[in-house]
PDB file of C-alpha atoms in Angstrom:
ATOM      1  CA  MET A 697       7.865 -27.320 -20.425  1.00 96.00           C
ATOM      2  CA  ARG A 698       5.056 -24.909 -19.589  1.00 97.00           C
ATOM      3  CA  ILE A 699       5.747 -21.557 -17.948  1.00 97.00           C
ATOM      4  CA  LEU A 700       3.229 -19.276 -16.262  1.00 97.00           C
ATOM      5  CA  LEU A 701       3.941 -15.545 -16.289  1.00 97.00           C
ATOM      6  CA  VAL A 702       2.386 -13.633 -13.409  1.00 96.00           C
ATOM      7  CA  GLN A 703       1.252 -10.026 -13.905  1.00 96.00           C
ATOM      8  CA  PRO A 704      -0.418  -8.923 -10.655  1.00 95.00           C
ATOM      9  CA  PRO A 705      -2.853  -5.987 -10.869  1.00 93.00           C
ATOM     10  CA  ARG A 706      -1.182  -3.981  -8.106  1.00 93.00           C
ATOM     11  CA  TRP A 707       2.001  -3.841  -6.012  1.00 96.00           C
ATOM     12  CA  SER A 708       2.242  -3.368  -2.272  1.00 95.00           C
ATOM     13  CA  PRO A 709       5.390  -2.565  -0.278  1.00 94.00           C
ATOM     14  CA  ASP A 710       4.114  -5.319   2.033  1.00 96.00           C
ATOM     15  CA  GLY A 711       5.533  -8.472   0.490  1.00 97.00           C
ATOM     16  CA  HIS A 712       3.129 -10.692   2.403  1.00 98.00           C
ATOM     17  CA  ALA A 713       0.190  -8.880   0.768  1.00 97.00           C
ATOM     18  CA  ASN A 714       1.674  -9.525  -2.682  1.00 98.00           C
ATOM     19  CA  PHE A 715       2.176 -13.224  -2.028  1.00 98.00           C
ATOM     20  CA  ASP A 716      -1.317 -13.523  -0.551  1.00 97.00           C
ATOM     21  CA  ALA A 717      -2.817 -11.993  -3.708  1.00 96.00           C
ATOM     22  CA  ILE A 718      -0.808 -14.247  -6.019  1.00 97.00           C
ATOM     23  CA  GLU A 719      -1.781 -17.366  -4.095  1.00 95.00           C
ATOM     24  CA  ALA A 720      -5.433 -16.389  -4.600  1.00 93.00           C
ATOM     25  CA  PHE A 721      -5.327 -16.264  -8.411  1.00 91.00           C
ATOM     26  CA  VAL A 722      -2.572 -18.679  -9.494  1.00 92.00           C
ATOM     27  CA  PRO A 723      -3.933 -22.142 -10.358  1.00 85.00           C
ATOM     28  CA  ALA A 724      -2.274 -25.226  -8.920  1.00 81.00           C
ATOM     29  CA  GLN A 725      -0.329 -27.658 -11.127  1.00 79.00           C
ATOM     30  CA  GLU A 726      -1.070 -25.920 -14.425  1.00 87.00           C
ATOM     31  CA  GLY A 727       2.558 -25.831 -15.531  1.00 95.00           C
ATOM     32  CA  ASP A 728       6.189 -26.476 -14.681  1.00 97.00           C
ATOM     33  CA  VAL A 729       7.521 -22.994 -13.842  1.00 98.00           C
ATOM     34  CA  LEU A 730       5.848 -20.004 -12.224  1.00 98.00           C
ATOM     35  CA  LEU A 731       7.656 -16.690 -12.860  1.00 98.00           C
ATOM     36  CA  LEU A 732       6.906 -13.847 -10.430  1.00 98.00           C
ATOM     37  CA  PRO A 733       7.675 -10.148 -11.019  1.00 98.00           C
ATOM     38  CA  GLU A 734      10.482  -8.166  -9.439  1.00 98.00           C
ATOM     39  CA  LEU A 735      10.086  -6.958  -5.828  1.00 98.00           C
ATOM     40  CA  VAL A 736       7.123  -9.200  -5.125  1.00 98.00           C
ATOM     41  CA  GLY A 737       8.687  -9.633  -1.704  1.00 98.00           C
ATOM     42  CA  GLY A 738       9.097  -5.912  -1.041  1.00 95.00           C
ATOM     43  CA  SER A 739      11.453  -5.547   1.908  1.00 91.00           C
ATOM     44  CA  LEU A 740      10.544  -8.795   3.656  1.00 96.00           C
ATOM     45  CA  PRO A 741      13.301 -10.253   5.835  1.00 96.00           C
ATOM     46  CA  ARG A 742      15.226 -12.914   3.936  1.00 97.00           C
ATOM     47  CA  ALA A 743      13.804 -15.799   5.963  1.00 97.00           C
ATOM     48  CA  ASP A 744      10.217 -14.631   5.422  1.00 98.00           C
ATOM     49  CA  TYR A 745      10.765 -14.122   1.706  1.00 98.00           C
ATOM     50  CA  LEU A 746      12.302 -17.569   1.233  1.00 98.00           C
ATOM     51  CA  ALA A 747       9.471 -19.177   3.191  1.00 98.00           C
ATOM     52  CA  ARG A 748       6.830 -17.511   0.998  1.00 98.00           C
ATOM     53  CA  VAL A 749       8.504 -18.596  -2.248  1.00 98.00           C
ATOM     54  CA  ARG A 750       8.983 -22.147  -0.962  1.00 98.00           C
ATOM     55  CA  ASP A 751       5.371 -22.379   0.240  1.00 98.00           C
ATOM     56  CA  LEU A 752       4.087 -21.104  -3.107  1.00 97.00           C
ATOM     57  CA  ALA A 753       6.145 -23.707  -4.975  1.00 97.00           C
ATOM     58  CA  MET A 754       4.892 -26.547  -2.805  1.00 97.00           C
ATOM     59  CA  GLY A 755       1.321 -25.255  -2.884  1.00 96.00           C
ATOM     60  CA  THR A 756       1.132 -24.912  -6.674  1.00 96.00           C
ATOM     61  CA  GLY A 757       3.197 -27.979  -7.541  1.00 96.00           C
ATOM     62  CA  MET A 758       5.486 -25.887  -9.766  1.00 97.00           C
ATOM     63  CA  ALA A 759       9.016 -24.567  -9.580  1.00 98.00           C
ATOM     64  CA  VAL A 760       8.743 -20.891  -8.602  1.00 98.00           C
ATOM     65  CA  VAL A 761      11.127 -18.160  -9.719  1.00 98.00           C
ATOM     66  CA  GLY A 762      10.334 -15.867  -6.826  1.00 98.00           C
ATOM     67  CA  GLY A 763      10.752 -12.407  -8.303  1.00 98.00           C
ATOM     68  CA  SER A 764      12.863 -10.594  -5.724  1.00 98.00           C
ATOM     69  CA  HIS A 765      12.994  -8.556  -2.533  1.00 98.00           C
ATOM     70  CA  TYR A 766      15.384  -6.075  -0.965  1.00 97.00           C
ATOM     71  CA  ASP A 767      17.766  -8.048   1.216  1.00 96.00           C
ATOM     72  CA  GLY A 768      19.765  -6.127   3.799  1.00 92.00           C
ATOM     73  CA  PRO A 769      19.735  -2.696   5.435  1.00 89.00           C
ATOM     74  CA  VAL A 770      17.946   0.208   3.749  1.00 80.00           C
ATOM     75  CA  ASP A 771      21.272   1.735   2.719  1.00 86.00           C
ATOM     76  CA  GLY A 772      23.177  -1.167   1.175  1.00 93.00           C
ATOM     77  CA  ALA A 773      20.394  -3.618   0.302  1.00 95.00           C
ATOM     78  CA  VAL A 774      20.710  -6.057  -2.610  1.00 97.00           C
ATOM     79  CA  ASN A 775      17.804  -6.771  -4.964  1.00 97.00           C
ATOM     80  CA  ARG A 776      17.779 -10.574  -4.591  1.00 98.00           C
ATOM     81  CA  GLY A 777      15.597 -13.561  -5.424  1.00 98.00           C
ATOM     82  CA  ALA A 778      15.396 -17.343  -5.202  1.00 98.00           C
ATOM     83  CA  VAL A 779      14.049 -20.388  -7.043  1.00 98.00           C
ATOM     84  CA  PHE A 780      12.411 -23.362  -5.337  1.00 98.00           C
ATOM     85  CA  ASP A 781      11.210 -26.557  -6.980  1.00 98.00           C
ATOM     86  CA  ALA A 782       7.801 -28.122  -6.384  1.00 97.00           C
ATOM     87  CA  GLY A 783       9.186 -30.200  -3.528  1.00 97.00           C
ATOM     88  CA  GLY A 784      10.475 -27.164  -1.646  1.00 97.00           C
ATOM     89  CA  THR A 785      14.170 -27.552  -2.528  1.00 98.00           C
ATOM     90  CA  LEU A 786      16.167 -24.365  -3.111  1.00 98.00           C
ATOM     91  CA  LEU A 787      17.475 -24.532  -6.700  1.00 98.00           C
ATOM     92  CA  ALA A 788      19.144 -21.151  -7.077  1.00 97.00           C
ATOM     93  CA  GLU A 789      19.621 -17.650  -5.742  1.00 97.00           C
ATOM     94  CA  TYR A 790      20.206 -14.613  -7.938  1.00 98.00           C
ATOM     95  CA  ASP A 791      20.955 -10.895  -7.549  1.00 98.00           C
ATOM     96  CA  LYS A 792      20.361  -7.777  -9.606  1.00 97.00           C
ATOM     97  CA  VAL A 793      23.759  -6.770 -10.937  1.00 97.00           C
ATOM     98  CA  HIS A 794      22.708  -3.422 -12.407  1.00 96.00           C
ATOM     99  CA  PRO A 795      20.420  -1.466 -10.046  1.00 95.00           C
ATOM    100  CA  TYR A 796      19.432   1.864 -11.544  1.00 88.00           C
ATOM    101  CA  GLY A 797      17.340   4.998 -11.139  1.00 86.00           C
ATOM    102  CA  LEU A 798      15.255   4.997  -7.981  1.00 87.00           C
ATOM    103  CA  GLU A 799      17.198   2.051  -6.594  1.00 92.00           C
ATOM    104  CA  LEU A 800      20.527   3.842  -6.737  1.00 89.00           C
ATOM    105  CA  GLY A 801      19.004   6.841  -5.034  1.00 87.00           C
ATOM    106  CA  ALA A 802      17.706   4.568  -2.267  1.00 89.00           C
ATOM    107  CA  GLY A 803      21.117   3.010  -1.642  1.00 93.00           C
ATOM    108  CA  VAL A 804      20.585  -0.351  -3.370  1.00 95.00           C
ATOM    109  CA  VAL A 805      23.951  -1.888  -4.284  1.00 96.00           C
ATOM    110  CA  PRO A 806      24.935  -4.234  -7.130  1.00 96.00           C
ATOM    111  CA  GLY A 807      24.747  -7.945  -6.459  1.00 96.00           C
ATOM    112  CA  ARG A 808      26.694 -10.848  -7.912  1.00 94.00           C
ATOM    113  CA  PRO A 809      25.968 -12.657 -11.205  1.00 93.00           C
ATOM    114  CA  SER A 810      24.113 -15.931 -10.731  1.00 92.00           C
ATOM    115  CA  THR A 811      24.933 -19.318 -12.205  1.00 89.00           C
ATOM    116  CA  GLY A 812      21.409 -20.396 -13.186  1.00 94.00           C
ATOM    117  CA  PHE A 813      19.780 -23.729 -12.480  1.00 97.00           C
ATOM    118  CA  GLU A 814      18.589 -26.945 -14.118  1.00 96.00           C
ATOM    119  CA  LEU A 815      15.017 -28.201 -14.280  1.00 96.00           C
ATOM    120  CA  ASN A 816      13.930 -31.374 -16.031  1.00 94.00           C
ATOM    121  CA  GLY A 817      17.280 -31.555 -17.803  1.00 95.00           C
ATOM    122  CA  ARG A 818      17.084 -28.005 -19.165  1.00 96.00           C
ATOM    123  CA  ARG A 819      19.294 -25.017 -18.292  1.00 97.00           C
ATOM    124  CA  LEU A 820      17.470 -21.925 -17.082  1.00 98.00           C
ATOM    125  CA  HIS A 821      18.886 -18.551 -16.106  1.00 97.00           C
ATOM    126  CA  VAL A 822      17.368 -15.612 -14.212  1.00 98.00           C
ATOM    127  CA  LEU A 823      18.110 -11.951 -14.950  1.00 98.00           C
ATOM    128  CA  LEU A 824      16.476  -9.300 -12.799  1.00 98.00           C
ATOM    129  CA  CYS A 825      14.819  -6.569 -14.873  1.00 97.00           C
ATOM    130  CA  ALA A 826      17.494  -4.172 -16.203  1.00 95.00           C
ATOM    131  CA  ASP A 827      20.118  -6.925 -16.265  1.00 97.00           C
ATOM    132  CA  LEU A 828      18.489  -8.141 -19.520  1.00 97.00           C
ATOM    133  CA  TRP A 829      19.651  -4.903 -21.146  1.00 95.00           C
ATOM    134  CA  TYR A 830      23.298  -5.937 -20.781  1.00 94.00           C
ATOM    135  CA  SER A 831      24.253  -8.642 -23.279  1.00 92.00           C
ATOM    136  CA  ALA A 832      27.331  -9.379 -21.170  1.00 91.00           C
ATOM    137  CA  SER A 833      24.934 -10.881 -18.623  1.00 92.00           C
ATOM    138  CA  LEU A 834      24.542 -13.856 -20.988  1.00 93.00           C
ATOM    139  CA  ALA A 835      27.954 -13.906 -22.650  1.00 87.00           C
ATOM    140  CA  GLY A 836      29.706 -17.255 -22.247  1.00 83.00           C
ATOM    141  CA  ARG A 837      26.496 -19.028 -21.207  1.00 83.00           C
ATOM    142  CA  ASP A 838      25.964 -21.022 -24.387  1.00 82.00           C
ATOM    143  CA  GLY A 839      23.137 -23.518 -24.500  1.00 89.00           C
ATOM    144  CA  LEU A 840      20.696 -21.790 -22.174  1.00 95.00           C
ATOM    145  CA  ASP A 841      17.196 -23.102 -22.777  1.00 97.00           C
ATOM    146  CA  ALA A 842      15.317 -20.161 -21.259  1.00 98.00           C
ATOM    147  CA  VAL A 843      16.084 -16.781 -19.717  1.00 98.00           C
ATOM    148  CA  LEU A 844      13.558 -15.801 -17.052  1.00 98.00           C
ATOM    149  CA  VAL A 845      13.185 -12.109 -16.223  1.00 98.00           C
ATOM    150  CA  PRO A 846      11.319 -10.792 -13.176  1.00 98.00           C
ATOM    151  CA  ALA A 847      10.690  -7.101 -13.913  1.00 98.00           C
ATOM    152  CA  PHE A 848       9.248  -3.915 -12.443  1.00 97.00           C
ATOM    153  CA  SER A 849       9.346  -1.596 -15.447  1.00 95.00           C
ATOM    154  CA  ILE A 850       9.251   1.993 -14.260  1.00 92.00           C
ATOM    155  CA  THR A 851       8.683   4.321 -17.245  1.00 92.00           C
ATOM    156  CA  ARG A 852       9.076   8.065 -17.764  1.00 89.00           C
ATOM    157  CA  TRP A 853       6.876   8.101 -20.893  1.00 89.00           C
ATOM    158  CA  ASP A 854       3.298   9.358 -20.837  1.00 89.00           C
ATOM    159  CA  GLY A 855       1.972   5.815 -21.324  1.00 89.00           C
ATOM    160  CA  PRO A 856       3.162   2.196 -21.433  1.00 91.00           C
ATOM    161  CA  ALA A 857       3.493   1.797 -25.224  1.00 92.00           C
ATOM    162  CA  PRO A 858       7.081   3.097 -25.763  1.00 94.00           C
ATOM    163  CA  ALA A 859       8.568   1.008 -22.944  1.00 94.00           C
ATOM    164  CA  ARG A 860       6.679  -2.064 -24.127  1.00 94.00           C
ATOM    165  CA  GLU A 861       8.087  -1.581 -27.630  1.00 95.00           C
ATOM    166  CA  LEU A 862      11.624  -1.318 -26.288  1.00 95.00           C
ATOM    167  CA  TRP A 863      11.204  -4.427 -24.140  1.00 96.00           C
ATOM    168  CA  ARG A 864       9.706  -6.343 -27.057  1.00 96.00           C
ATOM    169  CA  HIS A 865      12.688  -5.572 -29.282  1.00 96.00           C
ATOM    170  CA  MET A 866      15.186  -6.281 -26.517  1.00 97.00           C
ATOM    171  CA  SER A 867      13.609  -9.608 -25.610  1.00 97.00           C
ATOM    172  CA  VAL A 868      13.508 -10.797 -29.226  1.00 97.00           C
ATOM    173  CA  ALA A 869      17.099  -9.673 -29.795  1.00 96.00           C
ATOM    174  CA  ARG A 870      18.325 -11.599 -26.754  1.00 96.00           C
ATOM    175  CA  ALA A 871      16.279 -14.655 -27.721  1.00 97.00           C
ATOM    176  CA  TYR A 872      17.638 -14.739 -31.271  1.00 95.00           C
ATOM    177  CA  GLU A 873      21.239 -13.870 -30.416  1.00 94.00           C
ATOM    178  CA  PHE A 874      21.524 -16.470 -27.663  1.00 95.00           C
ATOM    179  CA  MET A 875      19.130 -19.009 -29.242  1.00 95.00           C
ATOM    180  CA  THR A 876      16.925 -19.277 -26.187  1.00 97.00           C
ATOM    181  CA  TYR A 877      13.431 -18.465 -24.980  1.00 98.00           C
ATOM    182  CA  VAL A 878      13.018 -15.228 -23.025  1.00 98.00           C
ATOM    183  CA  ALA A 879      10.110 -14.831 -20.582  1.00 98.00           C
ATOM    184  CA  VAL A 880       9.349 -11.605 -18.702  1.00 98.00           C
ATOM    185  CA  SER A 881       6.952 -11.155 -15.774  1.00 98.00           C
ATOM    186  CA  ASP A 882       6.079  -7.588 -14.842  1.00 97.00           C
ATOM    187  CA  TRP A 883       3.377  -5.814 -12.854  1.00 96.00           C
ATOM    188  CA  HIS A 884       0.245  -4.545 -14.599  1.00 94.00           C
ATOM    189  CA  HIS A 885       0.736  -1.154 -16.253  1.00 91.00           C
ATOM    190  CA  GLU A 886      -1.671   0.542 -13.825  1.00 89.00           C
ATOM    191  CA  THR A 887       0.658  -0.359 -10.958  1.00 92.00           C
ATOM    192  CA  THR A 888       2.906   2.311  -9.459  1.00 90.00           C
ATOM    193  CA  TYR A 889       6.137   2.107  -7.487  1.00 90.00           C
ATOM    194  CA  HIS A 890       6.258   4.955  -4.957  1.00 86.00           C
ATOM    195  CA  GLY A 891       4.250   7.097  -7.341  1.00 88.00           C
ATOM    196  CA  HIS A 892       6.118   6.122 -10.521  1.00 90.00           C
ATOM    197  CA  PRO A 893       4.121   4.301 -13.255  1.00 92.00           C
ATOM    198  CA  CYS A 894       4.825   0.789 -14.473  1.00 94.00           C
ATOM    199  CA  ALA A 895       4.731  -0.095 -18.188  1.00 94.00           C
ATOM    200  CA  GLY A 896       3.510  -3.679 -17.861  1.00 94.00           C
ATOM    201  CA  VAL A 897       6.075  -5.353 -20.146  1.00 96.00           C
ATOM    202  CA  THR A 898       5.137  -8.968 -19.442  1.00 97.00           C
ATOM    203  CA  GLY A 899       5.785 -11.078 -22.519  1.00 97.00           C
ATOM    204  CA  PHE A 900       7.390 -14.082 -24.171  1.00 98.00           C
ATOM    205  CA  ALA A 901      10.059 -14.056 -26.910  1.00 98.00           C
ATOM    206  CA  ASP A 902      10.461 -17.078 -29.195  1.00 97.00           C
ATOM    207  CA  PRO A 903      13.558 -17.188 -31.437  1.00 96.00           C
ATOM    208  CA  CYS A 904      12.045 -19.824 -33.754  1.00 95.00           C
ATOM    209  CA  PRO A 905       8.290 -19.202 -34.109  1.00 94.00           C
ATOM    210  CA  GLU A 906       6.131 -20.958 -36.663  1.00 90.00           C
ATOM    211  CA  SER A 907       5.056 -17.588 -38.085  1.00 89.00           C
ATOM    212  CA  ARG A 908       6.481 -14.077 -38.102  1.00 87.00           C
ATOM    213  CA  ALA A 909       3.789 -12.995 -35.676  1.00 88.00           C
ATOM    214  CA  GLY A 910       5.168 -15.340 -33.035  1.00 93.00           C
ATOM    215  CA  PHE A 911       8.488 -13.707 -32.204  1.00 96.00           C
ATOM    216  CA  PHE A 912       6.912 -11.931 -29.239  1.00 96.00           C
ATOM    217  CA  THR A 913       3.655 -12.372 -27.363  1.00 95.00           C
ATOM    218  CA  GLY A 914       2.859  -9.281 -25.349  1.00 90.00           C
ATOM    219  CA  PRO A 915       0.942  -8.714 -22.144  1.00 81.00           C
ATOM    220  CA  GLY A 916      -2.773  -9.282 -21.810  1.00 76.00           C
ATOM    221  CA  ASP A 917      -5.014  -8.026 -19.060  1.00 79.00           C
ATOM    222  CA  ALA A 918      -5.225 -11.382 -17.257  1.00 86.00           C
ATOM    223  CA  PRO A 919      -2.979 -11.794 -14.204  1.00 93.00           C
ATOM    224  CA  VAL A 920      -1.564 -15.099 -15.511  1.00 95.00           C
ATOM    225  CA  SER A 921      -0.487 -16.057 -19.037  1.00 94.00           C
ATOM    226  CA  THR A 922       0.770 -19.477 -20.124  1.00 95.00           C
ATOM    227  CA  HIS A 923       3.460 -20.346 -22.671  1.00 96.00           C
ATOM    228  CA  ASP A 924       4.786 -23.708 -23.833  1.00 95.00           C
ATOM    229  CA  LEU A 925       8.518 -24.061 -24.440  1.00 96.00           C
ATOM    230  CA  ASP A 926       9.071 -26.395 -27.410  1.00 95.00           C
ATOM    231  CA  PHE A 927      12.612 -27.576 -26.815  1.00 96.00           C
ATOM    232  CA  ASP A 928      12.630 -29.962 -29.783  1.00 95.00           C
ATOM    233  CA  ARG A 929      11.948 -26.998 -32.046  1.00 96.00           C
ATOM    234  CA  LEU A 930      14.578 -24.913 -30.215  1.00 96.00           C
ATOM    235  CA  ASP A 931      17.191 -27.655 -30.617  1.00 94.00           C
ATOM    236  CA  ALA A 932      16.404 -27.921 -34.338  1.00 94.00           C
ATOM    237  CA  PHE A 933      16.754 -24.133 -34.649  1.00 94.00           C
ATOM    238  CA  ARG A 934      20.174 -24.286 -33.005  1.00 94.00           C
ATOM    239  CA  ARG A 935      21.355 -27.055 -35.338  1.00 94.00           C
ATOM    240  CA  ASP A 936      20.173 -25.072 -38.337  1.00 91.00           C
ATOM    241  CA  ARG A 937      21.979 -21.948 -37.119  1.00 89.00           C
ATOM    242  CA  GLU A 938      25.173 -23.935 -36.669  1.00 89.00           C
ATOM    243  CA  ASP A 939      24.851 -25.566 -40.101  1.00 87.00           C
ATOM    244  CA  ARG A 940      24.578 -22.098 -41.658  1.00 90.00           C
ATOM    245  CA  GLY A 941      27.656 -20.823 -39.839  1.00 85.00           C
ATOM    246  CA  PHE A 942      26.024 -18.768 -37.068  1.00 80.00           C
ATOM    247  CA  LYS A 943      28.257 -19.467 -34.091  1.00 68.00           C
TER     248      LYS A 943
END
C-alpha cells in the first residue's frame, strides 16, 4: 500500500481555496491513500466539505483521508473529518476527541472516538492531531495496520525544530508500542493559523525499518511525500514480537 502525505505551503480559512490548491499539485493515481492535514476544510458547511473530499478521491483515484473542518456553530463546533474511497463511497467519519489551546478558547467541543475503516483488507485508523498524544486513543485496537494523523501543529517555540523532535519521538513510540505504521500530514512550517506558527511535523514512523535510520522519515520541502507500507514485513515483526513475549 502506498500513502501520499500532503504538506501544503499555506493555509487559508477558506476551505475551498485549500482544496483548490491541493487539487493543483497532487498527482492522480500515484498511490492508494492520500492523507490531508487538519482543518483543510476550514469552516466549510458539512455538505460542502464532504463533496470536496469525495471529488478529490474520485479525481485522484485514491482513498482520501480528508483532514478535517469545523462542523457546527462557532460556539460548539466539532473538529471532524471523513474518508472516501476512490469510487466516492464514504468509508468513515472521525472527530477530534481532545481539542486544545486555541480551539478551546474558540468554543470547539470534544467529539466522539472513531472506529476506523478497512481498505484492501487492512485496518486503518485516523487520529486528529493531538489525539495521537493520548495512548488511550489506540488502547484495545490491536492489529491496526496504520494510524493516519491529520495535523495542524501550532508551536510556541521560536522555531519548528523542538516540536518536530517531540512529534518524531511520539510517532515512533506509538508505532513501536502498537506495532503499526504512523503517518502524519501537517502544513508547511511557514504556515500560520490566525497568526500562530506551524511546526511542519509531517512524517512517517516505521516500527520495523531495515536500518536504524528508518524509524522516522521527517518532512521535506515538497508538498507531497510518498511512503510504501510493507505489510509483509509488519506482519513478520508482529510474529517476532509475540514469539519473544511482547504482548
